[in-house]
mmCIF file of C-alpha atoms and ligand atoms in Angstrom:
data_model
loop_
_atom_site.group_PDB
_atom_site.id
_atom_site.type_symbol
_atom_site.label_atom_id
_atom_site.label_comp_id
_atom_site.label_asym_id
_atom_site.label_seq_id
_atom_site.Cartn_x
_atom_site.Cartn_y
_atom_site.Cartn_z
ATOM 1 C CA MET A 1 0.000 0.000 0.000
ATOM 2 C CA SER A 2 1.522 3.333 -1.025
ATOM 3 C CA LYS A 3 1.968 5.867 1.758
ATOM 4 C CA PRO A 4 2.171 9.638 1.323
ATOM 5 C CA SER A 5 5.216 11.561 2.506
ATOM 6 C CA LYS A 6 4.862 13.885 5.502
ATOM 7 C CA ASP A 7 4.708 16.856 3.096
ATOM 8 C CA GLN A 8 1.918 15.214 1.134
ATOM 9 C CA MET A 9 0.063 14.527 4.386
ATOM 10 C CA LEU A 10 0.381 18.178 5.369
ATOM 11 C CA TYR A 11 -0.836 19.183 1.902
ATOM 12 C CA MET A 12 -3.873 16.909 2.319
ATOM 13 C CA TYR A 13 -4.497 18.323 5.792
ATOM 14 C CA ARG A 14 -4.483 21.849 4.343
ATOM 15 C CA LYS A 15 -6.893 20.879 1.563
ATOM 16 C CA MET A 16 -9.332 19.218 3.970
ATOM 17 C CA ILE A 17 -9.251 22.300 6.196
ATOM 18 C CA GLU A 18 -9.803 24.544 3.157
ATOM 19 C CA ILE A 19 -12.898 22.521 2.283
ATOM 20 C CA ARG A 20 -14.280 22.339 5.832
ATOM 21 C CA GLN A 21 -13.849 26.082 6.373
ATOM 22 C CA PHE A 22 -15.434 26.905 3.023
ATOM 23 C CA GLU A 23 -18.428 24.674 3.724
ATOM 24 C CA GLU A 24 -18.965 25.958 7.252
ATOM 25 C CA ALA A 25 -18.839 29.551 6.031
ATOM 26 C CA ALA A 26 -21.176 28.806 3.107
ATOM 27 C CA GLY A 27 -23.661 27.142 5.469
ATOM 28 C CA THR A 28 -23.698 30.132 7.814
ATOM 29 C CA LEU A 29 -24.010 32.611 4.953
ATOM 30 C CA TYR A 30 -26.852 30.661 3.399
ATOM 31 C CA GLN A 31 -28.744 30.383 6.657
ATOM 32 C CA SER A 32 -28.443 34.114 7.226
ATOM 33 C CA GLY A 33 -30.035 34.710 3.830
ATOM 34 C CA GLN A 34 -26.930 36.043 2.087
ATOM 35 C CA LEU A 35 -26.595 33.365 -0.614
ATOM 36 C CA PRO A 36 -29.109 32.647 -3.378
ATOM 37 C CA GLY A 37 -29.716 29.194 -4.868
ATOM 38 C CA PHE A 38 -29.230 25.770 -3.308
ATOM 39 C CA LEU A 39 -26.486 24.412 -1.089
ATOM 40 C CA HIS A 40 -25.405 20.805 -0.505
ATOM 41 C CA LEU A 41 -22.590 20.555 2.008
ATOM 42 C CA TYR A 42 -19.688 18.103 1.748
ATOM 43 C CA ILE A 43 -18.742 18.236 5.445
ATOM 44 C CA GLY A 44 -17.496 14.819 6.614
ATOM 45 C CA GLU A 45 -16.580 13.598 3.121
ATOM 46 C CA GLU A 46 -13.402 15.661 2.599
ATOM 47 C CA ALA A 47 -10.972 12.718 2.627
ATOM 48 C CA THR A 48 -12.396 11.248 -0.567
ATOM 49 C CA ALA A 49 -11.947 14.321 -2.761
ATOM 50 C CA VAL A 50 -8.547 15.112 -1.303
ATOM 51 C CA GLY A 51 -7.149 11.558 -1.286
ATOM 52 C CA VAL A 52 -8.058 11.196 -4.961
ATOM 53 C CA CYS A 53 -7.198 14.652 -6.330
ATOM 54 C CA VAL A 54 -3.750 14.688 -4.723
ATOM 55 C CA HIS A 55 -2.765 12.327 -7.559
ATOM 56 C CA LEU A 56 -4.044 14.586 -10.347
ATOM 57 C CA GLN A 57 -2.250 17.225 -12.403
ATOM 58 C CA ASP A 58 -3.766 20.501 -13.632
ATOM 59 C CA GLU A 59 -4.283 18.947 -17.090
ATOM 60 C CA ASP A 60 -6.306 16.039 -15.671
ATOM 61 C CA TYR A 61 -10.083 16.286 -15.538
ATOM 62 C CA ILE A 62 -12.746 15.861 -12.919
ATOM 63 C CA THR A 63 -16.514 15.849 -13.098
ATOM 64 C CA SER A 64 -18.486 16.587 -9.995
ATOM 65 C CA THR A 65 -21.974 16.614 -8.529
ATOM 66 C CA HIS A 66 -24.509 18.797 -6.722
ATOM 67 C CA ARG A 67 -22.269 18.302 -3.634
ATOM 68 C CA GLY A 68 -19.234 19.582 -5.482
ATOM 69 C CA HIS A 69 -17.331 22.220 -3.485
ATOM 70 C CA GLY A 70 -14.941 19.681 -1.971
ATOM 71 C CA HIS A 71 -14.031 18.174 -5.348
ATOM 72 C CA LEU A 72 -13.381 21.595 -6.840
ATOM 73 C CA ILE A 73 -11.179 22.820 -3.996
ATOM 74 C CA ALA A 74 -9.263 19.524 -3.987
ATOM 75 C CA LYS A 75 -8.648 19.878 -7.746
ATOM 76 C CA GLY A 76 -7.280 23.404 -7.357
ATOM 77 C CA GLY A 77 -10.389 25.580 -7.486
ATOM 78 C CA ARG A 78 -9.833 28.935 -5.764
ATOM 79 C CA ARG A 79 -12.030 29.711 -2.792
ATOM 80 C CA ASP A 80 -12.369 33.416 -3.658
ATOM 81 C CA ARG A 81 -13.779 32.727 -7.129
ATOM 82 C CA MET A 82 -15.969 29.908 -5.803
ATOM 83 C CA MET A 83 -17.326 32.126 -3.050
ATOM 84 C CA ALA A 84 -17.972 34.867 -5.626
ATOM 85 C CA GLU A 85 -19.950 32.329 -7.655
ATOM 86 C CA LEU A 86 -22.027 31.413 -4.612
ATOM 87 C CA PHE A 87 -22.734 35.118 -4.110
ATOM 88 C CA ALA A 88 -23.712 35.349 -7.827
ATOM 89 C CA ARG A 89 -20.996 37.905 -8.611
ATOM 90 C CA THR A 90 -19.233 38.538 -11.927
ATOM 91 C CA THR A 91 -15.852 37.442 -10.514
ATOM 92 C CA GLY A 92 -17.193 33.944 -9.884
ATOM 93 C CA TYR A 93 -16.114 30.992 -12.021
ATOM 94 C CA CYS A 94 -19.288 31.274 -14.134
ATOM 95 C CA LYS A 95 -19.574 35.056 -13.851
ATOM 96 C CA GLY A 96 -22.219 34.583 -11.199
ATOM 97 C CA LYS A 97 -24.684 32.819 -13.476
ATOM 98 C CA GLY A 98 -24.034 29.229 -12.374
ATOM 99 C CA GLY A 99 -24.046 29.129 -8.606
ATOM 100 C CA SER A 100 -23.025 26.249 -6.377
ATOM 101 C CA MET A 101 -24.158 23.409 -8.642
ATOM 102 C CA HIS A 102 -22.594 24.622 -11.896
ATOM 103 C CA ILE A 103 -19.087 25.757 -11.050
ATOM 104 C CA ALA A 104 -16.692 24.863 -13.872
ATOM 105 C CA ASP A 105 -13.158 25.926 -14.788
ATOM 106 C CA LYS A 106 -11.346 24.755 -17.894
ATOM 107 C CA GLU A 107 -7.948 25.961 -16.590
ATOM 108 C CA THR A 108 -7.961 23.502 -13.707
ATOM 109 C CA GLY A 109 -9.709 20.669 -15.545
ATOM 110 C CA ILE A 110 -12.932 21.100 -13.601
ATOM 111 C CA LEU A 111 -15.578 20.027 -16.098
ATOM 112 C CA GLY A 112 -18.322 21.103 -13.809
ATOM 113 C CA ALA A 113 -20.362 20.501 -10.736
ATOM 114 C CA ASN A 114 -23.679 19.076 -11.935
ATOM 115 C CA GLY A 115 -27.232 19.230 -10.655
ATOM 116 C CA VAL A 116 -28.342 16.167 -12.608
ATOM 117 C CA VAL A 117 -27.581 13.009 -10.640
ATOM 118 C CA GLY A 118 -25.181 10.769 -12.602
ATOM 119 C CA ALA A 119 -24.684 13.272 -15.417
ATOM 120 C CA GLY A 120 -20.986 13.815 -14.716
ATOM 121 C CA ILE A 121 -20.197 10.117 -15.230
ATOM 122 C CA PRO A 122 -20.363 10.042 -19.055
ATOM 123 C CA LEU A 123 -18.711 13.462 -19.266
ATOM 124 C CA ALA A 124 -15.629 12.019 -17.554
ATOM 125 C CA ALA A 125 -15.611 9.089 -19.966
ATOM 126 C CA GLY A 126 -15.850 11.548 -22.862
ATOM 127 C CA ALA A 127 -12.902 13.543 -21.529
ATOM 128 C CA ALA A 128 -10.968 10.298 -21.096
ATOM 129 C CA LEU A 129 -11.794 9.261 -24.673
ATOM 130 C CA SER A 130 -10.579 12.628 -25.914
ATOM 131 C CA ALA A 131 -7.293 12.217 -23.983
ATOM 132 C CA LYS A 132 -6.856 8.738 -25.390
ATOM 133 C CA LEU A 133 -7.494 9.846 -28.973
ATOM 134 C CA ARG A 134 -5.113 12.787 -28.570
ATOM 135 C CA GLY A 135 -2.491 10.451 -27.118
ATOM 136 C CA THR A 136 -1.952 12.453 -23.917
ATOM 137 C CA GLN A 137 -1.323 11.032 -20.456
ATOM 138 C CA GLN A 138 -4.373 12.778 -19.003
ATOM 139 C CA VAL A 139 -6.732 11.019 -16.643
ATOM 140 C CA ALA A 140 -10.383 11.815 -15.934
ATOM 141 C CA VAL A 141 -12.054 11.216 -12.579
ATOM 142 C CA SER A 142 -15.782 11.217 -11.987
ATOM 143 C CA PHE A 143 -17.175 11.711 -8.485
ATOM 144 C CA PHE A 144 -20.745 10.615 -7.761
ATOM 145 C CA GLY A 145 -22.912 9.296 -4.928
ATOM 146 C CA ASP A 146 -24.394 5.893 -4.093
ATOM 147 C CA GLY A 147 -27.742 7.047 -5.477
ATOM 148 C CA ALA A 148 -26.152 7.760 -8.861
ATOM 149 C CA THR A 149 -25.036 4.129 -9.186
ATOM 150 C CA ASN A 150 -28.672 3.194 -9.846
ATOM 151 C CA GLN A 151 -28.840 5.436 -12.897
ATOM 152 C CA GLY A 152 -28.705 3.720 -16.281
ATOM 153 C CA ILE A 153 -25.947 6.058 -17.382
ATOM 154 C CA PHE A 154 -23.630 4.705 -14.653
ATOM 155 C CA HIS A 155 -23.899 1.198 -16.132
ATOM 156 C CA GLU A 156 -23.711 2.299 -19.763
ATOM 157 C CA THR A 157 -20.634 4.397 -19.079
ATOM 158 C CA LEU A 158 -18.781 1.723 -17.109
ATOM 159 C CA ASN A 159 -19.470 -0.729 -19.895
ATOM 160 C CA LEU A 160 -18.180 1.485 -22.689
ATOM 161 C CA ALA A 161 -15.232 2.785 -20.650
ATOM 162 C CA ALA A 162 -14.221 -0.843 -20.025
ATOM 163 C CA VAL A 163 -14.607 -1.848 -23.675
ATOM 164 C CA TRP A 164 -12.569 1.162 -24.845
ATOM 165 C CA GLU A 165 -10.092 0.893 -21.928
ATOM 166 C CA LEU A 166 -10.452 4.582 -21.144
ATOM 167 C CA PRO A 167 -8.176 6.426 -18.694
ATOM 168 C CA VAL A 168 -10.943 7.136 -16.208
ATOM 169 C CA VAL A 169 -11.496 6.518 -12.502
ATOM 170 C CA PHE A 170 -15.061 6.250 -11.248
ATOM 171 C CA VAL A 171 -15.207 7.379 -7.632
ATOM 172 C CA CYS A 172 -18.382 6.518 -5.777
ATOM 173 C CA GLU A 173 -18.891 8.410 -2.539
ATOM 174 C CA ASN A 174 -21.175 6.146 -0.589
ATOM 175 C CA ASN A 175 -22.371 8.519 2.117
ATOM 176 C CA ARG A 176 -25.142 5.991 2.930
ATOM 177 C CA PHE A 177 -28.073 8.097 1.664
ATOM 178 C CA GLY A 178 -29.694 9.339 -1.520
ATOM 179 C CA MET A 179 -31.549 12.392 -0.207
ATOM 180 C CA GLY A 180 -33.726 10.897 2.572
ATOM 181 C CA THR A 181 -33.422 7.298 1.372
ATOM 182 C CA PRO A 182 -30.941 5.024 3.167
ATOM 183 C CA GLN A 183 -28.801 2.906 0.856
ATOM 184 C CA SER A 184 -30.493 -0.319 2.042
ATOM 185 C CA GLU A 185 -33.802 0.995 0.678
ATOM 186 C CA HIS A 186 -32.524 1.973 -2.784
ATOM 187 C CA GLN A 187 -30.300 -0.991 -3.665
ATOM 188 C CA ARG A 188 -29.903 -4.594 -2.497
ATOM 189 C CA ILE A 189 -26.114 -4.527 -2.483
ATOM 190 C CA GLU A 190 -24.070 -2.970 0.301
ATOM 191 C CA ASP A 191 -20.636 -2.965 -1.332
ATOM 192 C CA ILE A 192 -20.990 -0.936 -4.532
ATOM 193 C CA ALA A 193 -17.608 -2.206 -5.803
ATOM 194 C CA VAL A 194 -19.335 -5.514 -6.645
ATOM 195 C CA ARG A 195 -20.762 -3.762 -9.696
ATOM 196 C CA ALA A 196 -17.281 -3.520 -11.247
ATOM 197 C CA PRO A 197 -16.723 -7.208 -12.202
ATOM 198 C CA SER A 198 -19.809 -7.130 -14.425
ATOM 199 C CA TYR A 199 -17.836 -4.767 -16.636
ATOM 200 C CA ASP A 200 -14.559 -6.644 -16.126
ATOM 201 C CA ILE A 201 -12.859 -3.720 -14.414
ATOM 202 C CA PRO A 202 -11.270 -3.622 -10.941
ATOM 203 C CA GLY A 203 -13.577 -2.550 -8.122
ATOM 204 C CA VAL A 204 -12.160 -1.507 -4.770
ATOM 205 C CA THR A 205 -13.839 -0.395 -1.564
ATOM 206 C CA VAL A 206 -12.002 1.690 1.001
ATOM 207 C CA ASP A 207 -12.808 3.646 4.131
ATOM 208 C CA GLY A 208 -13.529 6.979 2.476
ATOM 209 C CA ASN A 209 -13.019 8.846 5.752
ATOM 210 C CA ASP A 210 -9.419 7.695 6.038
ATOM 211 C CA VAL A 211 -7.463 9.901 3.667
ATOM 212 C CA LEU A 212 -4.449 7.568 3.771
ATOM 213 C CA LYS A 213 -6.564 4.636 2.575
ATOM 214 C CA VAL A 214 -8.130 6.729 -0.165
ATOM 215 C CA TYR A 215 -4.661 7.988 -1.133
ATOM 216 C CA ALA A 216 -3.331 4.448 -1.561
ATOM 217 C CA ALA A 217 -6.312 3.111 -3.522
ATOM 218 C CA ALA A 218 -6.493 6.193 -5.743
ATOM 219 C CA ASP A 219 -2.759 6.013 -6.396
ATOM 220 C CA GLU A 220 -3.254 2.563 -7.887
ATOM 221 C CA ALA A 221 -6.360 3.520 -9.866
ATOM 222 C CA VAL A 222 -4.937 6.755 -11.304
ATOM 223 C CA THR A 223 -1.650 5.060 -12.192
ATOM 224 C CA ARG A 224 -3.535 2.251 -13.906
ATOM 225 C CA ALA A 225 -5.535 4.750 -15.950
ATOM 226 C CA ARG A 226 -2.461 6.831 -16.829
ATOM 227 C CA GLU A 227 -0.500 3.800 -17.928
ATOM 228 C CA GLY A 228 -3.197 2.524 -20.268
ATOM 229 C CA GLY A 229 -4.702 -0.074 -17.927
ATOM 230 C CA GLY A 230 -8.252 1.268 -18.232
ATOM 231 C CA PRO A 231 -10.903 2.248 -15.716
ATOM 232 C CA THR A 232 -11.380 1.425 -12.029
ATOM 233 C CA LEU A 233 -14.421 1.735 -9.801
ATOM 234 C CA LEU A 234 -13.271 3.113 -6.466
ATOM 235 C CA ASN A 235 -15.979 2.954 -3.840
ATOM 236 C CA CYS A 236 -15.371 5.179 -0.830
ATOM 237 C CA ASP A 237 -17.350 4.407 2.290
ATOM 238 C CA THR A 238 -18.097 7.766 3.861
ATOM 239 C CA TYR A 239 -20.869 9.612 5.714
ATOM 240 C CA ARG A 240 -22.666 12.891 5.235
ATOM 241 C CA PHE A 241 -22.470 14.831 8.520
ATOM 242 C CA ARG A 242 -25.095 17.404 7.489
ATOM 243 C CA GLY A 243 -28.522 17.207 5.881
ATOM 244 C CA HIS A 244 -28.928 16.421 2.181
ATOM 245 C CA HIS A 245 -29.139 20.154 1.516
ATOM 246 C CA ILE A 246 -28.917 23.086 3.859
ATOM 247 C CA GLY A 247 -32.677 23.109 4.477
ATOM 248 C CA ASP A 248 -32.829 19.420 5.439
ATOM 249 C CA PRO A 249 -32.646 18.821 9.204
ATOM 250 C CA GLY A 250 -32.011 15.142 8.380
ATOM 251 C CA THR A 251 -33.977 13.912 11.364
ATOM 252 C CA SER A 252 -36.666 11.852 9.633
ATOM 253 C CA TYR A 253 -34.423 9.180 8.097
ATOM 254 C CA ARG A 254 -31.552 8.825 10.572
ATOM 255 C CA ASP A 255 -31.003 9.175 14.321
ATOM 256 C CA ARG A 256 -29.148 12.083 15.790
ATOM 257 C CA GLU A 257 -27.083 9.537 17.767
ATOM 258 C CA GLU A 258 -25.924 7.879 14.540
ATOM 259 C CA VAL A 259 -24.670 11.195 13.182
ATOM 260 C CA GLN A 260 -22.955 12.070 16.459
ATOM 261 C CA GLU A 261 -21.296 8.658 16.553
ATOM 262 C CA GLN A 262 -19.985 9.114 12.989
ATOM 263 C CA GLU A 263 -18.702 12.583 13.829
ATOM 264 C CA ARG A 264 -16.970 11.256 16.949
ATOM 265 C CA GLN A 265 -15.436 8.167 15.351
ATOM 266 C CA ARG A 266 -14.934 9.006 11.712
ATOM 267 C CA ASP A 267 -14.134 12.679 11.247
ATOM 268 C CA PRO A 268 -11.503 12.528 8.471
ATOM 269 C CA ILE A 269 -9.716 15.663 9.662
ATOM 270 C CA ARG A 270 -9.399 14.432 13.226
ATOM 271 C CA ARG A 271 -8.077 11.105 11.985
ATOM 272 C CA LEU A 272 -5.322 12.713 9.915
ATOM 273 C CA THR A 273 -4.532 15.063 12.807
ATOM 274 C CA GLU A 274 -3.875 12.007 14.989
ATOM 275 C CA VAL A 275 -1.529 10.480 12.421
ATOM 276 C CA LEU A 276 0.348 13.750 11.943
ATOM 277 C CA THR A 277 0.814 14.423 15.651
ATOM 278 C CA GLU A 278 1.338 10.864 16.895
ATOM 279 C CA GLU A 279 3.341 9.350 14.040
ATOM 280 C CA GLU A 280 4.838 12.206 12.044
ATOM 281 C CA GLY A 281 6.021 14.492 14.832
ATOM 282 C CA VAL A 282 3.918 17.493 13.794
ATOM 283 C CA SER A 283 2.943 19.718 16.716
ATOM 284 C CA GLU A 284 -0.598 20.855 17.504
ATOM 285 C CA ASP A 285 0.714 24.420 17.217
ATOM 286 C CA GLU A 286 1.874 23.831 13.648
ATOM 287 C CA LEU A 287 -1.567 22.527 12.683
ATOM 288 C CA SER A 288 -3.317 25.417 14.427
ATOM 289 C CA ALA A 289 -1.098 27.848 12.524
ATOM 290 C CA ILE A 290 -2.149 26.255 9.213
ATOM 291 C CA GLU A 291 -5.802 26.564 10.215
ATOM 292 C CA ALA A 292 -5.393 30.194 11.206
ATOM 293 C CA GLU A 293 -3.583 31.059 7.978
ATOM 294 C CA LEU A 294 -6.336 29.415 5.915
ATOM 295 C CA ALA A 295 -9.068 31.095 7.966
ATOM 296 C CA LYS A 296 -7.474 34.453 7.151
ATOM 297 C CA GLU A 297 -7.314 33.557 3.479
ATOM 298 C CA LEU A 298 -11.007 32.641 3.589
ATOM 299 C CA GLU A 299 -11.804 36.016 5.154
ATOM 300 C CA SER A 300 -10.135 37.678 2.148
ATOM 301 C CA ALA A 301 -12.073 35.371 -0.189
ATOM 302 C CA LEU A 302 -15.310 36.513 1.457
ATOM 303 C CA GLU A 303 -14.353 40.157 1.163
ATOM 304 C CA PHE A 304 -13.447 39.612 -2.493
ATOM 305 C CA ALA A 305 -16.810 37.974 -3.160
ATOM 306 C CA LYS A 306 -18.929 40.504 -1.295
ATOM 307 C CA ASN A 307 -17.158 43.455 -2.925
ATOM 308 C CA SER A 308 -17.477 42.083 -6.452
ATOM 309 C CA PRO A 309 -20.141 43.460 -8.806
ATOM 310 C CA GLU A 310 -23.382 41.677 -9.625
ATOM 311 C CA PRO A 311 -24.006 40.698 -13.275
ATOM 312 C CA LEU A 312 -25.810 43.272 -15.393
ATOM 313 C CA PRO A 313 -29.275 42.476 -16.776
ATOM 314 C CA GLU A 314 -28.037 43.167 -20.334
ATOM 315 C CA ASP A 315 -25.460 40.369 -19.925
ATOM 316 C CA ALA A 316 -28.071 37.796 -18.950
ATOM 317 C CA LEU A 317 -27.903 35.892 -22.245
ATOM 318 C CA ASN A 318 -24.142 36.153 -22.748
ATOM 319 C CA ASP A 319 -22.003 33.045 -22.146
ATOM 320 C CA LEU A 320 -25.051 30.783 -22.147
ATOM 321 C CA TYR A 321 -24.844 29.489 -25.712
ATOM 322 C CA ALA A 322 -21.981 28.753 -28.084
ATOM 323 C CA GLY A 323 -21.487 31.752 -30.368
ATOM 324 C CA SER A 324 -23.036 35.153 -29.854
ATOM 325 C CA ILE A 325 -26.726 35.763 -29.330
ATOM 326 C CA GLN A 326 -28.287 38.409 -31.514
ATOM 327 C CA PRO A 327 -31.113 40.318 -29.845
HETATM 328 C C1 TPP B 1 -31.578 12.758 -12.668
HETATM 329 C C2 TPP B 1 -31.945 13.300 -11.315
HETATM 330 N N1 TPP B 1 -32.845 12.650 -10.566
HETATM 331 C C3 TPP B 1 -33.173 13.116 -9.341
HETATM 332 C C4 TPP B 1 -32.618 14.271 -8.861
HETATM 333 C C5 TPP B 1 -32.971 14.797 -7.465
HETATM 334 N N2 TPP B 1 -31.835 14.519 -6.560
HETATM 335 C C6 TPP B 1 -30.950 15.480 -6.257
HETATM 336 S S1 TPP B 1 -29.727 14.898 -5.248
HETATM 337 C C7 TPP B 1 -30.417 13.372 -5.199
HETATM 338 C C8 TPP B 1 -29.785 12.269 -4.387
HETATM 339 C C9 TPP B 1 -28.478 11.859 -4.910
HETATM 340 O O1 TPP B 1 -27.918 10.903 -4.071
HETATM 341 P P1 TPP B 1 -26.443 10.450 -4.280
HETATM 342 O O2 TPP B 1 -26.156 10.229 -5.709
HETATM 343 O O3 TPP B 1 -26.193 9.318 -3.355
HETATM 344 O O4 TPP B 1 -25.581 11.731 -3.842
HETATM 345 P P2 TPP B 1 -25.532 12.462 -2.421
HETATM 346 O O5 TPP B 1 -26.583 13.515 -2.414
HETATM 347 O O6 TPP B 1 -25.726 11.442 -1.375
HETATM 348 O O7 TPP B 1 -24.158 13.077 -2.374
HETATM 349 C C10 TPP B 1 -31.570 13.310 -5.975
HETATM 350 C C11 TPP B 1 -32.394 12.113 -6.137
HETATM 351 C C12 TPP B 1 -31.691 14.937 -9.686
HETATM 352 N N3 TPP B 1 -31.091 16.053 -9.289
HETATM 353 N N4 TPP B 1 -31.347 14.414 -10.895
#
């Protein structure tokens, strides 16, 4: 099992903190009525995005979901431009017209968050096909939830990606629920990796809240894709600490005690903190300094977003269609 260096662990710690801080701030802003649109928080699932994206280069691609902020930050998305997008400002990644569920950035290979469940899966395969035809070493990664693995497009894409041996990694984030439906009520299987052998590709399940386990499994899957070995289904067992979206108290389909237990036992940031302090000789002070530095950076991101202009009504139809729109 490959193990990250201490520097890589510190990098992953930083990224998980960046995500957690962003999500906590977004939640507070939304609840105080400052953000338009919808919000699905990724809190508790940070290790999956970070443990996978640490293996990707700028030129590699990801496709994301409605719960996408963590994937985007892990892939190199900037928190100031993401926050500006959430505030619907012109400095946002989509000039304020996309919002949380549509953030995309060609420069960093972010092919988009996506409000349609499962819709990012074939986009990643398409990007992987393009890389293969162009003869580059690029890899595409698709993130999606357990609910998305019941969509027809999941099966069609895995089949074709296997047949064409595409450089793609399918990353399922099994956070145990599809909206208010527990996994046991939407599919008979528990281990989603068992779907991989039907397409003759490797399927691996790891503890998605242990960034070191995700790191090792993703290392293998990304290397396989990059070296021409075709796709992998990587199933990360995780847990959503918050409601499905910001307005969901999450009390009708799971017990408060279950959530508290998960938070106590499986917080991915706390787990990496323990490894860093107990095994890698990093002091609590060093970690607190990283947190403080990132909190300051987030403050600037918020200022940037709030002080940015709103889109003008006359620009409403610009950037929506290929080519220019004549009035
Ligand atoms: C095609 C489609 N069907 C239904 C919905 C409504 N919907 C939004 S999120 C969601 C649940 C998705 O669950 P999962 O894929 O497990 O992701 P999670 O929310 O758990 O991260 C559903 C059904 C949708 N957005 N798109």
